[in-house]
């Protein structure tokens, strides 16, 4: 059975990404609470950045254009793209930091808040409208899945940015 068949439709696949990244953010919070090492925190933060980058890209390449065409609510889709732009800025900021920098944890927290606001907007508006539209949400699953795998394979292993441990 193809892995793509596990997902009911495109919304189901995309929301599974949301749940996974939410879990990773909570894991990060756990590392903060337990005094986790900065190396472990950075590894997780960079994984979050990479997952979010792949997720927003498959939305922008495949899901958004087709939903936009089907729901005829350009303002909503423009707002979603604007939220993506804000998330990308926060991701770039985090990727440019060293985990020992002041404000690293706060930057992760800020990204979490930005992403969860956007996820709520997707769930309550974009996904809802998409499901009541003529967009072929089931038909998009194999394409979204394949593109996701392709981007994950192409993405370099998260490389720590900023100062490296041991090099002063
Ligand atoms: Fe999104
Ligand atoms: Fe999303």
JSON list of C-alpha atoms in Angstrom, two decimals, residues 16-163:
[
{"chain": "A", "resi": 16, "resn": "UNK", "atom": "CA", "xyz": [-0.25, 15.93, 9.97]},
{"chain": "A", "resi": 17, "resn": "UNK", "atom": "CA", "xyz": [2.79, 18.17, 9.28]},
{"chain": "A", "resi": 18, "resn": "UNK", "atom": "CA", "xyz": [1.33, 20.81, 11.59]},
{"chain": "A", "resi": 19, "resn": "UNK", "atom": "CA", "xyz": [0.87, 18.31, 14.40]},
{"chain": "A", "resi": 20, "resn": "UNK", "atom": "CA", "xyz": [4.39, 16.97, 13.99]},
{"chain": "A", "resi": 21, "resn": "UNK", "atom": "CA", "xyz": [6.00, 20.39, 14.06]},
{"chain": "A", "resi": 22, "resn": "UNK", "atom": "CA", "xyz": [3.90, 21.38, 17.06]},
{"chain": "A", "resi": 23, "resn": "UNK", "atom": "CA", "xyz": [5.26, 18.30, 18.83]},
{"chain": "A", "resi": 24, "resn": "UNK", "atom": "CA", "xyz": [8.83, 19.32, 17.92]},
{"chain": "A", "resi": 25, "resn": "UNK", "atom": "CA", "xyz": [8.24, 22.79, 19.38]},
{"chain": "A", "resi": 26, "resn": "UNK", "atom": "CA", "xyz": [6.95, 21.19, 22.59]},
{"chain": "A", "resi": 27, "resn": "UNK", "atom": "CA", "xyz": [10.01, 18.93, 22.63]},
{"chain": "A", "resi": 28, "resn": "UNK", "atom": "CA", "xyz": [12.10, 22.10, 22.40]},
{"chain": "A", "resi": 29, "resn": "UNK", "atom": "CA", "xyz": [10.21, 23.55, 25.34]},
{"chain": "A", "resi": 30, "resn": "UNK", "atom": "CA", "xyz": [10.99, 20.31, 27.20]},
{"chain": "A", "resi": 31, "resn": "UNK", "atom": "CA", "xyz": [14.70, 20.75, 26.49]},
{"chain": "A", "resi": 32, "resn": "UNK", "atom": "CA", "xyz": [14.52, 24.28, 27.90]},
{"chain": "A", "resi": 33, "resn": "UNK", "atom": "CA", "xyz": [12.72, 23.07, 31.03]},
{"chain": "A", "resi": 34, "resn": "UNK", "atom": "CA", "xyz": [15.18, 20.22, 31.56]},
{"chain": "A", "resi": 35, "resn": "UNK", "atom": "CA", "xyz": [18.29, 22.33, 30.94]},
{"chain": "A", "resi": 36, "resn": "UNK", "atom": "CA", "xyz": [19.11, 20.57, 27.67]},
{"chain": "A", "resi": 37, "resn": "UNK", "atom": "CA", "xyz": [22.45, 21.29, 26.00]},
{"chain": "A", "resi": 38, "resn": "UNK", "atom": "CA", "xyz": [22.66, 24.09, 23.47]},
{"chain": "A", "resi": 39, "resn": "UNK", "atom": "CA", "xyz": [23.82, 21.54, 20.90]},
{"chain": "A", "resi": 40, "resn": "UNK", "atom": "CA", "xyz": [20.66, 19.44, 21.37]},
{"chain": "A", "resi": 41, "resn": "UNK", "atom": "CA", "xyz": [18.51, 22.56, 21.24]},
{"chain": "A", "resi": 42, "resn": "UNK", "atom": "CA", "xyz": [20.12, 23.77, 18.04]},
{"chain": "A", "resi": 43, "resn": "UNK", "atom": "CA", "xyz": [19.74, 20.37, 16.39]},
{"chain": "A", "resi": 44, "resn": "UNK", "atom": "CA", "xyz": [16.03, 20.38, 17.16]},
{"chain": "A", "resi": 45, "resn": "UNK", "atom": "CA", "xyz": [15.56, 24.04, 16.20]},
{"chain": "A", "resi": 46, "resn": "UNK", "atom": "CA", "xyz": [17.21, 23.45, 12.82]},
{"chain": "A", "resi": 47, "resn": "UNK", "atom": "CA", "xyz": [15.05, 20.37, 12.25]},
{"chain": "A", "resi": 48, "resn": "UNK", "atom": "CA", "xyz": [11.98, 22.53, 12.96]},
{"chain": "A", "resi": 49, "resn": "UNK", "atom": "CA", "xyz": [13.23, 25.15, 10.47]},
{"chain": "A", "resi": 50, "resn": "UNK", "atom": "CA", "xyz": [13.81, 22.52, 7.80]},
{"chain": "A", "resi": 51, "resn": "UNK", "atom": "CA", "xyz": [10.43, 20.84, 8.28]},
{"chain": "A", "resi": 52, "resn": "UNK", "atom": "CA", "xyz": [8.65, 24.19, 8.15]},
{"chain": "A", "resi": 53, "resn": "UNK", "atom": "CA", "xyz": [10.54, 25.19, 5.01]},
{"chain": "A", "resi": 54, "resn": "UNK", "atom": "CA", "xyz": [9.51, 22.01, 3.20]},
{"chain": "A", "resi": 55, "resn": "UNK", "atom": "CA", "xyz": [5.93, 22.34, 4.43]},
{"chain": "A", "resi": 56, "resn": "UNK", "atom": "CA", "xyz": [5.48, 25.96, 3.32]},
{"chain": "A", "resi": 57, "resn": "UNK", "atom": "CA", "xyz": [7.07, 25.15, -0.03]},
{"chain": "A", "resi": 58, "resn": "UNK", "atom": "CA", "xyz": [4.67, 22.30, -0.88]},
{"chain": "A", "resi": 59, "resn": "UNK", "atom": "CA", "xyz": [1.78, 24.50, 0.19]},
{"chain": "A", "resi": 60, "resn": "UNK", "atom": "CA", "xyz": [2.95, 27.35, -2.01]},
{"chain": "A", "resi": 61, "resn": "UNK", "atom": "CA", "xyz": [3.82, 25.18, -5.02]},
{"chain": "A", "resi": 62, "resn": "UNK", "atom": "CA", "xyz": [0.86, 22.83, -5.05]},
{"chain": "A", "resi": 63, "resn": "UNK", "atom": "CA", "xyz": [-1.88, 23.41, -2.49]},
{"chain": "A", "resi": 64, "resn": "UNK", "atom": "CA", "xyz": [-2.30, 27.18, -2.37]},
{"chain": "A", "resi": 65, "resn": "UNK", "atom": "CA", "xyz": [-2.55, 27.85, -6.13]},
{"chain": "A", "resi": 66, "resn": "UNK", "atom": "CA", "xyz": [-5.22, 25.20, -6.58]},
{"chain": "A", "resi": 67, "resn": "UNK", "atom": "CA", "xyz": [-7.19, 26.26, -3.53]},
{"chain": "A", "resi": 68, "resn": "UNK", "atom": "CA", "xyz": [-6.93, 29.89, -4.64]},
{"chain": "A", "resi": 69, "resn": "UNK", "atom": "CA", "xyz": [-8.41, 28.97, -8.01]},
{"chain": "A", "resi": 70, "resn": "UNK", "atom": "CA", "xyz": [-11.20, 26.97, -6.39]},
{"chain": "A", "resi": 71, "resn": "UNK", "atom": "CA", "xyz": [-12.32, 29.21, -3.52]},
{"chain": "A", "resi": 72, "resn": "UNK", "atom": "CA", "xyz": [-12.03, 32.60, -5.20]},
{"chain": "A", "resi": 73, "resn": "UNK", "atom": "CA", "xyz": [-10.92, 34.40, -2.05]},
{"chain": "A", "resi": 74, "resn": "UNK", "atom": "CA", "xyz": [-7.69, 36.09, -3.05]},
{"chain": "A", "resi": 75, "resn": "UNK", "atom": "CA", "xyz": [-7.57, 38.18, 0.12]},
{"chain": "A", "resi": 76, "resn": "UNK", "atom": "CA", "xyz": [-7.49, 35.05, 2.28]},
{"chain": "A", "resi": 77, "resn": "UNK", "atom": "CA", "xyz": [-4.77, 33.42, 0.18]},
{"chain": "A", "resi": 78, "resn": "UNK", "atom": "CA", "xyz": [-2.73, 36.64, 0.11]},
{"chain": "A", "resi": 79, "resn": "UNK", "atom": "CA", "xyz": [-2.96, 36.82, 3.89]},
{"chain": "A", "resi": 80, "resn": "UNK", "atom": "CA", "xyz": [-1.75, 33.21, 4.16]},
{"chain": "A", "resi": 81, "resn": "UNK", "atom": "CA", "xyz": [1.21, 34.01, 1.91]},
{"chain": "A", "resi": 82, "resn": "UNK", "atom": "CA", "xyz": [1.99, 37.05, 4.04]},
{"chain": "A", "resi": 83, "resn": "UNK", "atom": "CA", "xyz": [2.01, 34.81, 7.13]},
{"chain": "A", "resi": 84, "resn": "UNK", "atom": "CA", "xyz": [4.40, 32.46, 5.30]},
{"chain": "A", "resi": 85, "resn": "UNK", "atom": "CA", "xyz": [6.68, 35.42, 4.58]},
{"chain": "A", "resi": 86, "resn": "UNK", "atom": "CA", "xyz": [6.70, 36.30, 8.30]},
{"chain": "A", "resi": 87, "resn": "UNK", "atom": "CA", "xyz": [7.50, 32.69, 9.23]},
{"chain": "A", "resi": 88, "resn": "UNK", "atom": "CA", "xyz": [10.32, 32.59, 6.67]},
{"chain": "A", "resi": 89, "resn": "UNK", "atom": "CA", "xyz": [11.85, 35.73, 8.20]},
{"chain": "A", "resi": 90, "resn": "UNK", "atom": "CA", "xyz": [11.69, 34.18, 11.67]},
{"chain": "A", "resi": 91, "resn": "UNK", "atom": "CA", "xyz": [13.23, 30.95, 10.32]},
{"chain": "A", "resi": 92, "resn": "UNK", "atom": "CA", "xyz": [16.08, 32.85, 8.66]},
{"chain": "A", "resi": 93, "resn": "UNK", "atom": "CA", "xyz": [16.69, 34.78, 11.89]},
{"chain": "A", "resi": 94, "resn": "UNK", "atom": "CA", "xyz": [16.89, 31.56, 13.88]},
{"chain": "A", "resi": 95, "resn": "UNK", "atom": "CA", "xyz": [19.11, 29.81, 11.32]},
{"chain": "A", "resi": 96, "resn": "UNK", "atom": "CA", "xyz": [21.51, 32.73, 11.53]},
{"chain": "A", "resi": 97, "resn": "UNK", "atom": "CA", "xyz": [21.89, 32.48, 15.30]},
{"chain": "A", "resi": 98, "resn": "UNK", "atom": "CA", "xyz": [24.17, 30.40, 17.48]},
{"chain": "A", "resi": 99, "resn": "UNK", "atom": "CA", "xyz": [22.33, 28.45, 20.21]},
{"chain": "A", "resi": 100, "resn": "UNK", "atom": "CA", "xyz": [24.40, 30.21, 22.84]},
{"chain": "A", "resi": 101, "resn": "UNK", "atom": "CA", "xyz": [23.26, 33.63, 21.60]},
{"chain": "A", "resi": 102, "resn": "UNK", "atom": "CA", "xyz": [21.07, 35.69, 23.89]},
{"chain": "A", "resi": 103, "resn": "UNK", "atom": "CA", "xyz": [17.48, 35.34, 22.82]},
{"chain": "A", "resi": 104, "resn": "UNK", "atom": "CA", "xyz": [17.84, 32.00, 21.02]},
{"chain": "A", "resi": 105, "resn": "UNK", "atom": "CA", "xyz": [15.07, 30.34, 23.06]},
{"chain": "A", "resi": 106, "resn": "UNK", "atom": "CA", "xyz": [12.89, 33.43, 22.68]},
{"chain": "A", "resi": 107, "resn": "UNK", "atom": "CA", "xyz": [13.39, 33.37, 18.92]},
{"chain": "A", "resi": 108, "resn": "UNK", "atom": "CA", "xyz": [12.23, 29.74, 18.85]},
{"chain": "A", "resi": 109, "resn": "UNK", "atom": "CA", "xyz": [9.24, 30.67, 21.01]},
{"chain": "A", "resi": 110, "resn": "UNK", "atom": "CA", "xyz": [8.41, 33.57, 18.70]},
{"chain": "A", "resi": 111, "resn": "UNK", "atom": "CA", "xyz": [8.56, 31.28, 15.68]},
{"chain": "A", "resi": 112, "resn": "UNK", "atom": "CA", "xyz": [6.27, 28.82, 17.49]},
{"chain": "A", "resi": 113, "resn": "UNK", "atom": "CA", "xyz": [3.71, 31.58, 18.12]},
{"chain": "A", "resi": 114, "resn": "UNK", "atom": "CA", "xyz": [3.90, 32.83, 14.52]},
{"chain": "A", "resi": 115, "resn": "UNK", "atom": "CA", "xyz": [3.51, 29.32, 13.14]},
{"chain": "A", "resi": 116, "resn": "UNK", "atom": "CA", "xyz": [0.63, 28.35, 15.42]},
{"chain": "A", "resi": 117, "resn": "UNK", "atom": "CA", "xyz": [-1.29, 31.55, 14.57]},
{"chain": "A", "resi": 118, "resn": "UNK", "atom": "CA", "xyz": [-0.89, 30.67, 10.92]},
{"chain": "A", "resi": 119, "resn": "UNK", "atom": "CA", "xyz": [-1.88, 27.03, 11.49]},
{"chain": "A", "resi": 120, "resn": "UNK", "atom": "CA", "xyz": [-5.10, 28.21, 13.17]},
{"chain": "A", "resi": 121, "resn": "UNK", "atom": "CA", "xyz": [-5.87, 30.45, 10.20]},
{"chain": "A", "resi": 122, "resn": "UNK", "atom": "CA", "xyz": [-5.27, 27.54, 7.84]},
{"chain": "A", "resi": 123, "resn": "UNK", "atom": "CA", "xyz": [-7.45, 25.18, 9.83]},
{"chain": "A", "resi": 124, "resn": "UNK", "atom": "CA", "xyz": [-10.30, 27.60, 10.42]},
{"chain": "A", "resi": 125, "resn": "UNK", "atom": "CA", "xyz": [-10.34, 29.30, 7.05]},
{"chain": "A", "resi": 126, "resn": "UNK", "atom": "CA", "xyz": [-8.18, 27.93, 4.23]},
{"chain": "A", "resi": 127, "resn": "UNK", "atom": "CA", "xyz": [-8.72, 24.22, 4.94]},
{"chain": "A", "resi": 128, "resn": "UNK", "atom": "CA", "xyz": [-12.39, 24.69, 5.67]},
{"chain": "A", "resi": 129, "resn": "UNK", "atom": "CA", "xyz": [-13.01, 26.60, 2.45]},
{"chain": "A", "resi": 130, "resn": "UNK", "atom": "CA", "xyz": [-10.88, 24.12, 0.50]},
{"chain": "A", "resi": 131, "resn": "UNK", "atom": "CA", "xyz": [-12.98, 21.21, 1.72]},
{"chain": "A", "resi": 132, "resn": "UNK", "atom": "CA", "xyz": [-16.17, 22.95, 0.62]},
{"chain": "A", "resi": 133, "resn": "UNK", "atom": "CA", "xyz": [-14.70, 23.77, -2.79]},
{"chain": "A", "resi": 134, "resn": "UNK", "atom": "CA", "xyz": [-14.21, 21.85, -6.01]},
{"chain": "A", "resi": 135, "resn": "UNK", "atom": "CA", "xyz": [-10.44, 21.56, -5.45]},
{"chain": "A", "resi": 136, "resn": "UNK", "atom": "CA", "xyz": [-9.33, 17.94, -5.90]},
{"chain": "A", "resi": 137, "resn": "UNK", "atom": "CA", "xyz": [-7.92, 17.47, -2.41]},
{"chain": "A", "resi": 138, "resn": "UNK", "atom": "CA", "xyz": [-7.62, 13.71, -2.70]},
{"chain": "A", "resi": 139, "resn": "UNK", "atom": "CA", "xyz": [-5.89, 13.98, -6.06]},
{"chain": "A", "resi": 140, "resn": "UNK", "atom": "CA", "xyz": [-3.25, 16.29, -4.59]},
{"chain": "A", "resi": 141, "resn": "UNK", "atom": "CA", "xyz": [-2.04, 13.77, -2.00]},
{"chain": "A", "resi": 142, "resn": "UNK", "atom": "CA", "xyz": [0.42, 11.80, -4.19]},
{"chain": "A", "resi": 143, "resn": "UNK", "atom": "CA", "xyz": [1.84, 15.02, -5.59]},
{"chain": "A", "resi": 144, "resn": "UNK", "atom": "CA", "xyz": [2.27, 16.68, -2.20]},
{"chain": "A", "resi": 145, "resn": "UNK", "atom": "CA", "xyz": [3.78, 13.51, -0.78]},
{"chain": "A", "resi": 146, "resn": "UNK", "atom": "CA", "xyz": [6.23, 13.08, -3.68]},
{"chain": "A", "resi": 147, "resn": "UNK", "atom": "CA", "xyz": [7.34, 16.72, -3.61]},
{"chain": "A", "resi": 148, "resn": "UNK", "atom": "CA", "xyz": [7.80, 16.59, 0.13]},
{"chain": "A", "resi": 149, "resn": "UNK", "atom": "CA", "xyz": [10.05, 13.53, -0.16]},
{"chain": "A", "resi": 150, "resn": "UNK", "atom": "CA", "xyz": [11.99, 15.18, -2.97]},
{"chain": "A", "resi": 151, "resn": "UNK", "atom": "CA", "xyz": [12.60, 18.37, -0.97]},
{"chain": "A", "resi": 152, "resn": "UNK", "atom": "CA", "xyz": [13.54, 16.43, 2.15]},
{"chain": "A", "resi": 153, "resn": "UNK", "atom": "CA", "xyz": [16.07, 14.41, 0.15]},
{"chain": "A", "resi": 154, "resn": "UNK", "atom": "CA", "xyz": [17.52, 17.52, -1.46]},
{"chain": "A", "resi": 155, "resn": "UNK", "atom": "CA", "xyz": [17.77, 19.50, 1.76]},
{"chain": "A", "resi": 156, "resn": "UNK", "atom": "CA", "xyz": [21.23, 19.51, 3.28]},
{"chain": "A", "resi": 157, "resn": "UNK", "atom": "CA", "xyz": [21.52, 18.13, 6.78]},
{"chain": "A", "resi": 158, "resn": "UNK", "atom": "CA", "xyz": [20.81, 21.04, 9.13]},
{"chain": "A", "resi": 159, "resn": "UNK", "atom": "CA", "xyz": [24.14, 22.80, 9.50]},
{"chain": "A", "resi": 160, "resn": "UNK", "atom": "CA", "xyz": [24.70, 24.78, 12.64]},
{"chain": "A", "resi": 161, "resn": "UNK", "atom": "CA", "xyz": [25.09, 28.45, 11.89]},
{"chain": "A", "resi": 162, "resn": "UNK", "atom": "CA", "xyz": [27.01, 31.01, 13.85]},
{"chain": "A", "resi": 163, "resn": "UNK", "atom": "CA", "xyz": [29.81, 30.24, 16.24]}
]
